[in-house]
Short mmCIF file of C-alpha atoms in Angstrom, two decimals:
data_model
loop_
_atom_site.label_atom_id
_atom_site.label_comp_id
_atom_site.label_asym_id
_atom_site.label_seq_id
_atom_site.Cartn_x
_atom_site.Cartn_y
_atom_site.Cartn_z
CA MET A 1 -18.81 21.19 -4.80
CA THR A 2 -19.24 21.77 -1.10
CA LEU A 3 -17.91 18.94 1.02
CA THR A 4 -20.25 18.11 3.89
CA LEU A 5 -18.35 16.60 6.79
CA ASP A 6 -20.86 16.46 9.64
CA THR A 7 -20.55 12.72 10.14
CA TYR A 8 -17.59 10.83 8.72
CA LEU A 9 -17.32 7.07 9.09
CA VAL A 10 -13.95 5.32 9.01
CA THR A 11 -14.38 1.59 8.46
CA GLN A 12 -12.58 -1.16 10.28
CA GLN A 13 -13.82 -4.67 9.59
CA ASP A 14 -12.28 -6.20 12.69
CA LEU A 15 -13.97 -3.65 14.96
CA SER A 16 -17.42 -4.22 13.52
CA ALA A 17 -18.82 -6.73 16.02
CA GLY A 18 -18.82 -9.53 13.47
CA ARG A 19 -20.82 -7.55 10.91
CA SER A 20 -19.52 -6.84 7.43
CA THR A 21 -18.20 -3.40 6.53
CA GLU A 22 -20.79 -3.39 3.72
CA SER A 23 -23.64 -3.79 6.22
CA ILE A 24 -22.19 -1.16 8.58
CA VAL A 25 -21.89 1.30 5.69
CA ALA A 26 -25.43 0.55 4.51
CA ASP A 27 -26.70 1.32 8.00
CA ALA A 28 -24.61 4.47 8.25
CA ILE A 29 -25.96 5.68 4.92
CA ALA A 30 -29.50 5.07 6.18
CA GLY A 31 -28.55 7.13 9.23
CA GLY A 32 -27.36 10.02 7.06
CA VAL A 33 -23.58 9.62 7.09
CA ASP A 34 -21.79 12.24 4.98
CA VAL A 35 -18.48 10.54 4.11
CA VAL A 36 -17.16 6.96 4.20
CA GLN A 37 -13.45 6.20 4.39
CA VAL A 38 -12.16 2.67 3.81
CA ARG A 39 -9.31 2.16 6.24
CA GLU A 40 -8.37 -1.48 6.44
CA LYS A 41 -4.63 -1.23 6.94
CA ASP A 42 -4.24 -4.78 8.19
CA ARG A 43 -5.92 -6.21 5.12
CA THR A 44 -4.28 -6.99 1.81
CA ALA A 45 -4.46 -4.61 -1.13
CA ARG A 46 -6.68 -7.11 -2.89
CA THR A 47 -9.15 -7.19 -0.01
CA GLN A 48 -9.10 -3.40 0.32
CA LEU A 49 -9.92 -3.12 -3.37
CA GLU A 50 -12.77 -5.61 -3.07
CA THR A 51 -14.18 -3.70 -0.10
CA ALA A 52 -13.94 -0.40 -1.95
CA GLU A 53 -15.60 -1.88 -5.02
CA ALA A 54 -18.43 -3.29 -2.90
CA LEU A 55 -19.01 0.15 -1.35
CA ARG A 56 -18.81 2.13 -4.58
CA GLU A 57 -22.40 1.68 -5.74
CA PRO A 58 -24.23 2.20 -2.42
CA THR A 59 -22.19 5.28 -1.55
CA ALA A 60 -22.54 6.76 -5.05
CA GLU A 61 -26.30 6.21 -5.01
CA ALA A 62 -26.50 8.00 -1.67
CA GLY A 63 -24.26 10.84 -2.83
CA VAL A 64 -21.74 9.94 -0.13
CA PRO A 65 -18.08 10.45 -1.05
CA LEU A 66 -16.02 7.25 -0.80
CA ILE A 67 -12.48 7.88 0.40
CA ILE A 68 -9.61 5.36 0.51
CA ASN A 69 -6.98 5.49 3.21
CA ASP A 70 -3.39 5.73 1.96
CA ARG A 71 -3.59 3.84 -1.33
CA VAL A 72 -3.97 6.06 -4.37
CA ASP A 73 -3.85 3.04 -6.67
CA ILE A 74 -6.80 1.40 -4.92
CA ALA A 75 -8.74 4.67 -5.03
CA LEU A 76 -8.18 4.87 -8.79
CA ALA A 77 -9.02 1.21 -9.35
CA ALA A 78 -12.27 1.43 -7.37
CA ASP A 79 -13.23 4.80 -8.87
CA ALA A 80 -13.37 6.21 -5.35
CA ASP A 81 -13.80 9.94 -4.77
CA GLY A 82 -10.45 10.46 -3.09
CA VAL A 83 -7.85 9.43 -0.55
CA HIS A 84 -7.00 10.19 3.03
CA LEU A 85 -3.30 10.57 3.78
CA GLY A 86 -1.19 10.62 6.93
CA ASP A 87 2.42 11.41 7.70
CA ASP A 88 3.52 7.93 6.60
CA ASP A 89 1.63 7.98 3.32
CA LEU A 90 2.36 9.47 -0.08
CA PRO A 91 2.59 13.26 -0.23
CA ILE A 92 -0.53 15.22 -1.17
CA SER A 93 1.20 16.39 -4.37
CA VAL A 94 1.65 12.80 -5.56
CA ALA A 95 -1.96 11.90 -4.85
CA ARG A 96 -3.17 15.07 -6.59
CA GLU A 97 -1.11 14.33 -9.68
CA GLN A 98 -2.43 10.79 -9.95
CA LEU A 99 -6.06 11.46 -8.98
CA GLY A 100 -6.61 14.85 -10.58
CA GLU A 101 -8.09 18.16 -9.51
CA ASP A 102 -11.58 16.83 -8.75
CA ALA A 103 -10.45 14.21 -6.26
CA ILE A 104 -11.05 14.78 -2.57
CA ILE A 105 -7.76 14.62 -0.69
CA GLY A 106 -7.79 14.58 3.09
CA ARG A 107 -4.87 14.81 5.45
CA SER A 108 -4.44 13.79 9.09
CA VAL A 109 -2.88 16.48 11.25
CA SER A 110 -2.47 17.07 14.95
CA THR A 111 -0.91 20.55 15.04
CA VAL A 112 -1.64 24.02 13.71
CA GLU A 113 1.58 23.99 11.70
CA ALA A 114 0.75 20.68 10.01
CA ALA A 115 -2.77 21.92 9.31
CA ARG A 116 -1.41 25.02 7.54
CA GLU A 117 1.07 22.90 5.56
CA ALA A 118 -1.65 20.50 4.44
CA GLU A 119 -3.86 23.38 3.33
CA GLU A 120 -0.99 24.90 1.35
CA ALA A 121 -0.23 21.52 -0.21
CA GLY A 122 -3.76 21.35 -1.52
CA ALA A 123 -5.69 19.22 0.95
CA ASP A 124 -9.46 19.51 0.57
CA TYR A 125 -10.15 18.73 4.19
CA LEU A 126 -8.36 17.69 7.37
CA GLY A 127 -8.79 14.98 9.96
CA VAL A 128 -7.72 16.63 13.20
CA GLY A 129 -6.76 14.53 16.19
CA ALA A 130 -6.63 12.51 18.14
CA VAL A 131 -8.91 14.98 19.95
CA TYR A 132 -9.34 12.54 22.82
CA THR A 133 -7.51 9.31 23.45
CA THR A 134 -9.52 6.55 21.92
CA ALA A 135 -8.67 3.83 24.40
CA SER A 136 -10.64 5.26 27.30
CA LYS A 137 -14.22 6.45 27.56
CA ASP A 138 -13.23 8.62 30.49
CA VAL A 139 -14.43 12.12 29.75
CA ASP A 140 -11.38 13.52 31.47
CA ASP A 141 -8.86 11.98 29.09
CA GLU A 142 -8.71 14.96 26.78
CA GLU A 143 -5.31 15.73 28.22
CA ASN A 144 -3.93 12.71 26.35
CA GLY A 145 -5.31 13.88 23.03
CA ILE A 146 -4.64 17.21 21.34
CA GLY A 147 -7.69 18.65 23.11
CA LEU A 148 -10.37 21.17 22.20
CA ASP A 149 -8.03 24.16 22.39
CA VAL A 150 -5.96 22.89 19.48
CA VAL A 151 -9.17 22.17 17.58
CA GLY A 152 -10.07 25.82 18.03
CA GLU A 153 -6.61 27.02 16.99
CA ILE A 154 -6.75 24.95 13.82
CA ALA A 155 -10.22 26.34 13.05
CA ASN A 156 -8.73 29.82 13.21
CA ALA A 157 -5.63 28.88 11.20
CA VAL A 158 -7.10 27.26 8.08
CA ASP A 159 -9.98 27.84 5.68
CA ILE A 160 -10.52 24.23 4.60
CA PRO A 161 -13.06 22.19 6.54
CA PHE A 162 -12.06 19.54 9.04
CA VAL A 163 -13.39 16.75 11.19
CA GLY A 164 -12.31 16.03 14.72
CA ILE A 165 -11.31 12.39 15.19
CA GLY A 166 -10.16 10.24 18.07
CA GLY A 167 -12.39 9.22 20.94
CA VAL A 168 -15.34 11.20 19.63
CA THR A 169 -18.73 9.98 20.89
CA PRO A 170 -22.24 11.47 20.50
CA GLU A 171 -21.74 12.94 23.99
CA ARG A 172 -18.50 14.65 23.02
CA ALA A 173 -19.34 15.62 19.42
CA PRO A 174 -21.09 18.90 20.35
CA ASP A 175 -17.96 20.08 22.18
CA VAL A 176 -15.71 19.20 19.24
CA VAL A 177 -17.90 21.12 16.79
CA GLU A 178 -18.42 24.02 19.18
CA ALA A 179 -14.62 24.22 19.41
CA GLY A 180 -14.39 24.71 15.65
CA ALA A 181 -14.61 21.39 13.82
CA ASP A 182 -17.01 21.10 10.88
CA GLY A 183 -17.92 17.59 11.89
CA VAL A 184 -16.64 14.44 13.52
CA ALA A 185 -15.06 11.23 12.26
CA VAL A 186 -15.57 7.98 14.12
CA ILE A 187 -14.85 4.31 13.83
CA THR A 188 -16.27 2.36 16.75
CA ALA A 189 -18.99 4.88 17.67
CA ILE A 190 -20.68 3.55 14.55
CA THR A 191 -19.01 0.21 13.75
CA GLN A 192 -19.51 -1.22 17.22
CA ALA A 193 -22.88 0.38 17.91
CA ASP A 194 -25.81 -1.95 18.56
CA ASP A 195 -27.66 0.01 15.89
CA PRO A 196 -25.21 1.72 13.50
CA GLU A 197 -28.02 3.59 11.74
CA ARG A 198 -29.31 5.13 14.96
CA ALA A 199 -25.76 5.82 16.13
CA THR A 200 -25.06 7.71 12.92
CA ARG A 201 -28.26 9.72 13.27
CA GLU A 202 -27.47 10.56 16.89
CA LEU A 203 -23.99 11.62 15.91
CA GLY A 204 -25.44 13.91 13.26
CA GLU A 205 -27.83 15.42 15.79
CA ALA A 206 -24.94 15.94 18.19
CA VAL A 207 -23.02 17.76 15.45
CA GLU A 208 -26.06 19.96 14.79
CA GLN A 209 -26.23 20.73 18.50
CA GLY A 210 -22.58 21.77 18.46
CA LYS A 211 -23.21 24.04 15.46
CA ARG A 212 -26.13 25.73 17.24
CA ARG A 213 -23.98 26.31 20.31
CA ARG A 214 -21.24 27.80 18.16
CA ASP A 215 -23.71 30.04 16.33
CA GLU A 216 -25.02 31.26 19.67
CA LEU A 217 -21.50 32.00 20.89
CA GLU A 218 -20.71 33.87 17.69
CA GLY A 219 -23.99 35.78 18.00
CA GLU A 220 -22.95 36.86 21.49
CA ALA A 221 -19.47 37.83 20.40
CA MET B 1 12.45 -4.71 -25.49
CA THR B 2 13.90 -7.96 -24.26
CA LEU B 3 13.83 -8.34 -20.51
CA THR B 4 17.04 -9.80 -19.14
CA LEU B 5 16.43 -11.63 -15.89
CA ASP B 6 19.69 -13.46 -15.17
CA THR B 7 20.20 -11.82 -11.79
CA TYR B 8 17.31 -10.13 -10.03
CA LEU B 9 17.82 -8.36 -6.70
CA VAL B 10 14.96 -7.90 -4.26
CA THR B 11 15.82 -5.30 -1.65
CA GLN B 12 15.17 -5.55 2.05
CA GLN B 13 16.70 -2.83 4.17
CA ASP B 14 16.50 -4.75 7.43
CA LEU B 15 18.35 -7.71 5.93
CA SER B 16 21.24 -5.64 4.60
CA ALA B 17 23.76 -6.05 7.42
CA GLY B 18 23.43 -2.42 8.44
CA ARG B 19 24.16 -1.08 4.97
CA SER B 20 21.72 1.12 3.08
CA THR B 21 19.65 -0.29 0.25
CA GLU B 22 21.18 2.43 -1.95
CA SER B 23 24.69 1.09 -1.29
CA ILE B 24 23.62 -2.53 -1.81
CA VAL B 25 22.02 -1.62 -5.13
CA ALA B 26 25.10 0.36 -6.22
CA ASP B 27 27.25 -2.69 -5.52
CA ALA B 28 24.81 -5.01 -7.29
CA ILE B 29 24.84 -2.74 -10.34
CA ALA B 30 28.64 -2.84 -10.35
CA GLY B 31 28.35 -6.62 -10.22
CA GLY B 32 26.07 -6.67 -13.25
CA VAL B 33 22.62 -7.11 -11.72
CA ASP B 34 19.82 -7.16 -14.32
CA VAL B 35 16.75 -6.06 -12.34
CA VAL B 36 16.16 -4.37 -8.97
CA GLN B 37 12.88 -4.71 -7.10
CA VAL B 38 12.11 -2.50 -4.12
CA ARG B 39 10.28 -4.66 -1.62
CA GLU B 40 10.11 -2.95 1.74
CA LYS B 41 6.71 -4.14 2.95
CA ASP B 42 7.37 -3.24 6.58
CA ARG B 43 8.23 0.34 5.69
CA THR B 44 5.79 3.18 5.23
CA ALA B 45 4.62 4.26 1.79
CA ARG B 46 6.58 7.48 2.27
CA THR B 47 9.81 5.60 2.95
CA GLN B 48 9.20 3.21 0.08
CA LEU B 49 8.76 6.18 -2.23
CA GLU B 50 11.95 7.81 -0.97
CA THR B 51 13.86 4.58 -1.50
CA ALA B 52 12.49 4.18 -5.00
CA GLU B 53 13.34 7.79 -5.84
CA ALA B 54 16.88 7.33 -4.55
CA LEU B 55 17.33 4.26 -6.76
CA ARG B 56 15.78 5.75 -9.90
CA GLU B 57 18.85 7.55 -11.23
CA PRO B 58 21.51 4.89 -10.58
CA THR B 59 19.35 2.11 -12.02
CA ALA B 60 18.33 4.17 -15.05
CA GLU B 61 21.95 5.10 -15.77
CA ALA B 62 22.88 1.41 -15.63
CA GLY B 63 19.94 0.39 -17.82
CA VAL B 64 18.59 -1.72 -14.97
CA PRO B 65 14.78 -1.89 -14.67
CA LEU B 66 13.49 -0.66 -11.31
CA ILE B 67 10.45 -2.58 -10.12
CA ILE B 68 8.24 -1.75 -7.12
CA ASN B 69 6.61 -4.47 -5.07
CA ASP B 70 2.84 -4.21 -4.76
CA ARG B 71 2.30 -0.44 -4.90
CA VAL B 72 1.33 0.86 -8.32
CA ASP B 73 0.99 4.39 -6.96
CA ILE B 74 4.58 4.39 -5.69
CA ALA B 75 5.81 2.99 -9.02
CA LEU B 76 4.07 5.83 -10.85
CA ALA B 77 5.30 8.47 -8.43
CA ALA B 78 8.92 7.31 -8.65
CA ASP B 79 8.77 6.79 -12.42
CA ALA B 80 9.76 3.17 -11.88
CA ASP B 81 9.71 0.68 -14.75
CA GLY B 82 7.03 -1.54 -13.30
CA VAL B 83 5.57 -3.46 -10.41
CA HIS B 84 5.76 -6.93 -8.99
CA LEU B 85 2.46 -8.39 -7.76
CA GLY B 86 1.49 -11.34 -5.60
CA ASP B 87 -1.80 -13.03 -4.72
CA ASP B 88 -2.56 -10.37 -2.10
CA ASP B 89 -1.82 -7.41 -4.34
CA LEU B 90 -3.82 -5.61 -6.98
CA PRO B 91 -4.74 -7.65 -10.07
CA ILE B 92 -2.46 -7.44 -13.12
CA SER B 93 -5.27 -5.78 -15.09
CA VAL B 94 -5.46 -2.90 -12.61
CA ALA B 95 -1.71 -2.35 -12.68
CA ARG B 96 -1.66 -2.49 -16.48
CA GLU B 97 -4.43 0.07 -16.76
CA GLN B 98 -2.68 2.48 -14.42
CA LEU B 99 0.91 1.94 -15.63
CA GLY B 100 0.34 1.45 -19.35
CA GLU B 101 1.50 -1.00 -21.97
CA ASP B 102 5.21 -0.29 -21.61
CA ALA B 103 5.39 -1.05 -17.91
CA ILE B 104 7.01 -4.26 -16.73
CA ILE B 105 4.55 -6.24 -14.64
CA GLY B 106 5.77 -9.30 -12.77
CA ARG B 107 3.73 -11.85 -10.87
CA SER B 108 4.65 -14.29 -8.12
CA VAL B 109 3.40 -17.81 -8.76
CA SER B 110 4.07 -21.24 -7.30
CA THR B 111 2.04 -23.51 -9.56
CA VAL B 112 1.73 -24.25 -13.27
CA GLU B 113 -1.91 -23.14 -13.22
CA ALA B 114 -1.09 -19.78 -11.63
CA ALA B 115 1.76 -19.29 -14.10
CA ARG B 116 -0.60 -19.82 -17.03
CA GLU B 117 -3.18 -17.46 -15.53
CA ALA B 118 -0.58 -14.74 -14.99
CA GLU B 119 0.66 -15.07 -18.56
CA GLU B 120 -2.90 -14.80 -19.88
CA ALA B 121 -3.53 -11.78 -17.64
CA GLY B 122 -0.60 -10.02 -19.27
CA ALA B 123 2.34 -10.52 -16.92
CA ASP B 124 5.69 -9.72 -18.53
CA TYR B 125 7.60 -12.13 -16.34
CA LEU B 126 7.11 -14.42 -13.36
CA GLY B 127 8.77 -14.93 -10.02
CA VAL B 128 8.51 -18.67 -9.44
CA GLY B 129 8.92 -20.12 -6.00
CA ALA B 130 9.75 -20.59 -3.32
CA VAL B 131 12.02 -23.02 -5.16
CA TYR B 132 13.74 -23.93 -1.90
CA THR B 133 12.80 -22.97 1.62
CA THR B 134 14.66 -19.83 2.49
CA ALA B 135 15.12 -20.52 6.20
CA SER B 136 17.65 -23.29 5.83
CA LYS B 137 20.85 -23.57 3.83
CA ASP B 138 20.47 -27.34 3.82
CA VAL B 139 20.72 -28.47 0.23
CA ASP B 140 18.14 -31.17 0.91
CA ASP B 141 15.34 -28.79 1.81
CA GLU B 142 13.94 -28.59 -1.70
CA GLU B 143 11.09 -30.78 -0.55
CA ASN B 144 9.73 -27.80 1.41
CA GLY B 145 9.80 -25.53 -1.61
CA ILE B 146 8.08 -26.14 -4.93
CA GLY B 147 11.23 -27.86 -6.20
CA LEU B 148 13.00 -28.06 -9.51
CA ASP B 149 10.37 -30.28 -11.13
CA VAL B 150 7.74 -27.57 -10.87
CA VAL B 151 10.28 -25.06 -12.23
CA GLY B 152 10.64 -27.32 -15.26
CA GLU B 153 6.88 -27.74 -15.65
CA ILE B 154 6.35 -23.99 -15.58
CA ALA B 155 9.11 -23.54 -18.16
CA ASN B 156 7.18 -25.86 -20.45
CA ALA B 157 3.82 -24.24 -19.70
CA VAL B 158 4.50 -20.55 -20.38
CA ASP B 159 6.34 -18.44 -22.94
CA ILE B 160 7.13 -15.44 -20.72
CA PRO B 161 10.45 -15.45 -18.89
CA PHE B 162 10.76 -16.17 -15.20
CA VAL B 163 13.15 -16.14 -12.28
CA GLY B 164 13.37 -18.80 -9.63
CA ILE B 165 13.18 -17.33 -6.13
CA GLY B 166 13.40 -18.67 -2.63
CA GLY B 167 16.55 -20.05 -1.07
CA VAL B 168 18.58 -19.57 -4.25
CA THR B 169 22.34 -19.34 -3.72
CA PRO B 170 25.22 -19.26 -6.21
CA GLU B 171 25.60 -23.00 -5.53
CA ARG B 172 21.98 -23.73 -6.38
CA ALA B 173 21.48 -21.20 -9.20
CA PRO B 174 22.83 -23.50 -11.96
CA ASP B 175 20.28 -26.16 -11.04
CA VAL B 176 17.41 -23.67 -11.06
CA VAL B 177 18.37 -22.38 -14.51
CA GLU B 178 19.09 -25.83 -15.85
CA ALA B 179 15.57 -26.79 -14.70
CA GLY B 180 14.11 -24.05 -16.87
CA ALA B 181 14.31 -20.67 -15.15
CA ASP B 182 15.69 -17.71 -17.12
CA GLY B 183 17.46 -16.41 -14.06
CA VAL B 184 17.32 -16.19 -10.30
CA ALA B 185 16.00 -13.66 -7.81
CA VAL B 186 17.61 -13.26 -4.41
CA ILE B 187 17.47 -11.10 -1.36
CA THR B 188 20.04 -12.14 1.20
CA ALA B 189 22.45 -13.85 -1.22
CA ILE B 190 23.28 -10.26 -2.21
CA THR B 191 22.03 -8.03 0.62
CA GLN B 192 23.82 -9.97 3.33
CA ALA B 193 26.93 -10.86 1.33
CA ASP B 194 30.26 -9.58 2.62
CA ASP B 195 30.83 -8.20 -0.87
CA PRO B 196 27.49 -7.65 -2.66
CA GLU B 197 29.25 -6.77 -5.95
CA ARG B 198 31.19 -10.03 -6.00
CA ALA B 199 28.12 -11.97 -4.86
CA THR B 200 26.13 -10.52 -7.77
CA ARG B 201 28.90 -11.40 -10.23
CA GLU B 202 29.15 -14.94 -8.90
CA LEU B 203 25.40 -15.32 -9.13
CA GLY B 204 25.55 -14.20 -12.75
CA GLU B 205 28.31 -16.70 -13.48
CA ALA B 206 26.26 -19.44 -11.82
CA VAL B 207 23.31 -18.56 -14.05
CA GLU B 208 25.57 -18.72 -17.11
CA GLN B 209 26.74 -22.14 -15.97
CA GLY B 210 23.13 -23.29 -15.68
CA LYS B 211 22.39 -22.02 -19.19
CA ARG B 212 25.39 -23.92 -20.59
CA ARG B 213 24.22 -27.10 -18.89
CA ARG B 214 20.74 -26.64 -20.30
CA ASP B 215 22.10 -26.00 -23.78
CA GLU B 216 24.17 -29.19 -23.55
CA LEU B 217 21.13 -31.17 -22.44
CA GLU B 218 19.09 -29.75 -25.29
CA GLY B 219 21.92 -30.55 -27.68
CA GLU B 220 21.84 -34.16 -26.50
CA ALA B 221 18.07 -34.43 -26.73
#
């Protein structure tokens, strides 16, 4: 199975402008989102499970992988497609053993070395960032994130696909993909958008634009 | 297998007077502790796993069940004996499905109704409380906890064993057991004791005293 990562939504109920995560995800699916990750770290395990269960049917019907942040047990209980793990979470090997070979296991990394380690440990994809700092919309704040150069280095260092995350907007997405990412992951660019469906579609178009630019560069090379 | 619950230690690294949880647990085992639960909610999943793994061998050698708070995935990864669940955690049915029939599954309850529900859902034991408020050492603060009457009502309502938890000290333990608990669970009465081994032993003696009192009462009845 090829994992499409063009547009990757990370949920956060309390950054959803008063709308439910279920409604945001429904809109994102209508807008063509490729992956949905439930990341509700401030919520109880019970609430995370209920959210995952509520998203299972609509994502499955749309063919959109449903990923759970951190909790392997919740992923299993909700019959999710996989988990996304960070430095503070369980090791990839533990998740793989409990979820099996078919599960999608993602890993957050911010360096080339960590990207290589995650690939060797069996990650199916990476979340690379923060590319930009998320706090500011200032286009010049790349210096506070890992930046596009590191995105390019990671693209050269690993074979597994990855999304750029952290401060990514439709305006910035083409640059992130041109630099080497397979797609982009966002929270607020979708969850706080006036129209999450349109925002998702625009993000997808921005990713396509980045791919065209990259193809052109590679054609020139 | 009969589950002995006389003395039940709940760990909390940041309430251990600068000592490691491993050293506290070693002392508690020397003092005859019956169950150890890893409850480090403020720590990362990775750290919780490492703590559980470090405790697996010493507890297994002592025949002391090792229980993990909340996280079924960490319990599985560390080959722990079971999990302890509260209202905010995964349902008992989910834990049972993932851990299997032999796992020990505990449930926190504070009412007779919740105790009955947990028993019906397949809990192996209960943590009942808070019996007393934990903040104060004032012996009169039972009114702020569920109190000994509710402990007695739960003892009459369910067949599974349970520990009283919340503000329990060696001084109060006999009352809690006399009221109907099978044992007592503590954090600071052991983790912050000058001598955790002696504190565990004294707690066990206090539980024995409570059992004798209850036997005498039953003999009179």
